[in-house]
PDB file of C-alpha atoms in Angstrom:
ATOM      1  CA  MET A   1      33.435 -28.910  23.720  1.00 58.00           C
ATOM      2  CA  LYS A   2      35.646 -26.639  21.644  1.00 66.00           C
ATOM      3  CA  ASP A   3      34.894 -26.399  17.939  1.00 70.00           C
ATOM      4  CA  TYR A   4      38.184 -26.622  16.038  1.00 65.00           C
ATOM      5  CA  THR A   5      36.510 -26.077  12.681  1.00 68.00           C
ATOM      6  CA  LYS A   6      35.304 -22.581  13.582  1.00 74.00           C
ATOM      7  CA  ASN A   7      36.538 -19.781  11.292  1.00 73.00           C
ATOM      8  CA  LYS A   8      38.191 -22.240   8.891  1.00 71.00           C
ATOM      9  CA  ARG A   9      37.401 -22.832   5.266  1.00 73.00           C
ATOM     10  CA  PRO A  10      36.442 -26.392   4.235  1.00 67.00           C
ATOM     11  CA  ASP A  11      39.581 -26.691   2.084  1.00 67.00           C
ATOM     12  CA  MET A  12      41.746 -25.957   5.172  1.00 66.00           C
ATOM     13  CA  LEU A  13      40.297 -28.871   7.130  1.00 68.00           C
ATOM     14  CA  GLU A  14      42.168 -32.146   6.815  1.00 69.00           C
ATOM     15  CA  PRO A  15      39.932 -35.246   6.847  1.00 68.00           C
ATOM     16  CA  PHE A  16      40.792 -37.868   9.447  1.00 69.00           C
ATOM     17  CA  PHE A  17      40.003 -41.093   7.621  1.00 73.00           C
ATOM     18  CA  PRO A  18      42.238 -41.343   4.592  1.00 78.00           C
ATOM     19  CA  ASN A  19      45.193 -39.389   5.950  1.00 75.00           C
ATOM     20  CA  GLU A  20      45.523 -40.252   9.636  1.00 82.00           C
ATOM     21  CA  MET A  21      44.166 -43.788   9.355  1.00 85.00           C
ATOM     22  CA  PHE A  22      46.681 -44.860   6.732  1.00 89.00           C
ATOM     23  CA  ARG A  23      49.501 -43.255   8.682  1.00 89.00           C
ATOM     24  CA  TYR A  24      48.535 -45.222  11.810  1.00 91.00           C
ATOM     25  CA  ILE A  25      48.300 -48.442   9.787  1.00 94.00           C
ATOM     26  CA  ILE A  26      51.731 -47.890   8.227  1.00 96.00           C
ATOM     27  CA  VAL A  27      53.359 -47.053  11.566  1.00 96.00           C
ATOM     28  CA  GLY A  28      51.692 -50.075  13.196  1.00 97.00           C
ATOM     29  CA  CYS A  29      52.899 -52.410  10.440  1.00 98.00           C
ATOM     30  CA  PHE A  30      56.402 -50.951  10.707  1.00 98.00           C
ATOM     31  CA  LEU A  31      56.481 -51.563  14.467  1.00 98.00           C
ATOM     32  CA  VAL A  32      55.226 -55.147  14.048  1.00 98.00           C
ATOM     33  CA  VAL A  33      57.898 -55.858  11.412  1.00 98.00           C
ATOM     34  CA  LEU A  34      60.561 -54.274  13.626  1.00 97.00           C
ATOM     35  CA  ASP A  35      59.449 -56.422  16.549  1.00 96.00           C
ATOM     36  CA  LEU A  36      59.436 -59.591  14.433  1.00 96.00           C
ATOM     37  CA  LEU A  37      62.925 -58.820  13.127  1.00 96.00           C
ATOM     38  CA  ALA A  38      64.212 -58.336  16.663  1.00 94.00           C
ATOM     39  CA  VAL A  39      62.631 -61.584  17.856  1.00 92.00           C
ATOM     40  CA  LEU A  40      63.631 -63.718  14.880  1.00 94.00           C
ATOM     41  CA  PHE A  41      67.177 -62.461  14.283  1.00 94.00           C
ATOM     42  CA  PHE A  42      68.251 -61.546  17.832  1.00 91.00           C
ATOM     43  CA  PRO A  43      66.492 -64.036  20.111  1.00 90.00           C
ATOM     44  CA  LEU A  44      67.258 -64.222  23.807  1.00 86.00           C
ATOM     45  CA  PRO A  45      68.298 -67.683  24.994  1.00 84.00           C
ATOM     46  CA  PHE A  46      65.739 -69.461  27.123  1.00 83.00           C
ATOM     47  CA  ASN A  47      66.924 -71.233  30.247  1.00 84.00           C
ATOM     48  CA  PRO A  48      64.127 -72.823  32.316  1.00 81.00           C
ATOM     49  CA  VAL A  49      66.499 -73.359  35.256  1.00 85.00           C
ATOM     50  CA  ASN A  50      66.875 -69.623  35.897  1.00 83.00           C
ATOM     51  CA  LYS A  51      63.975 -68.235  37.885  1.00 79.00           C
ATOM     52  CA  PRO A  52      63.374 -64.600  38.771  1.00 75.00           C
ATOM     53  CA  GLU A  53      64.221 -63.551  42.305  1.00 81.00           C
ATOM     54  CA  HIS A  54      60.712 -62.218  42.875  1.00 82.00           C
ATOM     55  CA  ILE A  55      57.455 -62.263  40.967  1.00 79.00           C
ATOM     56  CA  PRO A  56      56.653 -59.123  38.963  1.00 86.00           C
ATOM     57  CA  TRP A  57      54.399 -56.588  40.657  1.00 87.00           C
ATOM     58  CA  PHE A  58      51.525 -57.111  38.198  1.00 86.00           C
ATOM     59  CA  PHE A  59      51.231 -60.809  39.160  1.00 87.00           C
ATOM     60  CA  ILE A  60      50.898 -60.141  42.894  1.00 89.00           C
ATOM     61  CA  PRO A  61      47.045 -59.883  42.972  1.00 88.00           C
ATOM     62  CA  VAL A  62      46.712 -63.092  40.945  1.00 88.00           C
ATOM     63  CA  TYR A  63      49.235 -64.852  43.176  1.00 89.00           C
ATOM     64  CA  LEU A  64      47.388 -63.769  46.320  1.00 91.00           C
ATOM     65  CA  LEU A  65      44.075 -64.919  44.848  1.00 89.00           C
ATOM     66  CA  LYS A  66      45.619 -68.281  43.970  1.00 90.00           C
ATOM     67  CA  LYS A  67      46.851 -68.677  47.548  1.00 92.00           C
ATOM     68  CA  CYS A  68      43.363 -67.927  48.919  1.00 92.00           C
ATOM     69  CA  ILE A  69      41.383 -70.149  46.526  1.00 91.00           C
ATOM     70  CA  HIS A  70      42.671 -73.708  46.440  1.00 90.00           C
ATOM     71  CA  ASN A  71      40.179 -75.040  43.891  1.00 92.00           C
ATOM     72  CA  GLU A  72      41.695 -74.525  40.438  1.00 92.00           C
ATOM     73  CA  PHE A  73      38.343 -74.399  38.607  1.00 94.00           C
ATOM     74  CA  VAL A  74      36.975 -71.695  40.906  1.00 94.00           C
ATOM     75  CA  PHE A  75      40.225 -69.728  40.573  1.00 94.00           C
ATOM     76  CA  ILE A  76      40.058 -69.770  36.747  1.00 94.00           C
ATOM     77  CA  PHE A  77      36.347 -68.922  36.845  1.00 96.00           C
ATOM     78  CA  ILE A  78      36.978 -65.862  39.049  1.00 94.00           C
ATOM     79  CA  LEU A  79      39.817 -64.673  36.797  1.00 93.00           C
ATOM     80  CA  VAL A  80      37.703 -65.006  33.640  1.00 95.00           C
ATOM     81  CA  ALA A  81      34.656 -63.416  35.299  1.00 95.00           C
ATOM     82  CA  SER A  82      36.670 -60.417  36.491  1.00 93.00           C
ATOM     83  CA  ALA A  83      38.221 -59.956  33.032  1.00 93.00           C
ATOM     84  CA  LEU A  84      34.787 -60.137  31.382  1.00 95.00           C
ATOM     85  CA  PHE A  85      33.422 -57.645  33.906  1.00 94.00           C
ATOM     86  CA  PHE A  86      36.081 -55.079  33.011  1.00 92.00           C
ATOM     87  CA  ILE A  87      35.638 -55.725  29.278  1.00 92.00           C
ATOM     88  CA  PHE A  88      31.865 -55.182  29.406  1.00 90.00           C
ATOM     89  CA  LEU A  89      31.944 -52.357  31.972  1.00 87.00           C
ATOM     90  CA  PRO A  90      31.652 -49.556  29.358  1.00 80.00           C
ATOM     91  CA  PHE A  91      28.522 -51.212  27.974  1.00 82.00           C
ATOM     92  CA  ILE A  92      27.013 -51.754  31.425  1.00 80.00           C
ATOM     93  CA  PHE A  93      27.511 -48.188  32.670  1.00 74.00           C
ATOM     94  CA  ARG A  94      24.594 -46.030  31.511  1.00 71.00           C
ATOM     95  CA  GLY A  95      25.009 -42.922  33.680  1.00 69.00           C
ATOM     96  CA  LYS A  96      24.461 -39.341  32.556  1.00 67.00           C
ATOM     97  CA  ARG A  97      28.172 -38.565  32.600  1.00 67.00           C
ATOM     98  CA  ARG A  98      29.010 -41.268  30.058  1.00 61.00           C
ATOM     99  CA  HIS A  99      28.648 -38.963  27.042  1.00 59.00           C
ATOM    100  CA  ASP A 100      29.458 -35.273  26.827  1.00 57.00           C
ATOM    101  CA  THR A 101      26.186 -34.574  25.029  1.00 57.00           C
ATOM    102  CA  LYS A 102      24.110 -35.729  28.014  1.00 50.00           C
ATOM    103  CA  GLN A 103      25.867 -33.511  30.587  1.00 49.00           C
ATOM    104  CA  SER A 104      23.759 -30.399  30.063  1.00 49.00           C
TER     105      SER A 104
END
């Protein structure tokens, strides 16, 4: 890994926590306020009669799974189990290539 602090004086290095963290918090709050203003002052009308011509591409695997599994409880269980698997996958994987320090 490249050392970016090499040949630099300590006063030239900018600390991450107070400077970058507050900037990210301020930008995040600004984007949330901007989104809330757009939703509250310029809402899109909702019409439940209008349906999309086709389902979005990211719902296709869930739709196919729902067609294959007719039991609703089993369907929900498989969806939750797959989501939990992907959430806990970084904690489950313990290979050598997980951290750069262990690759020697």
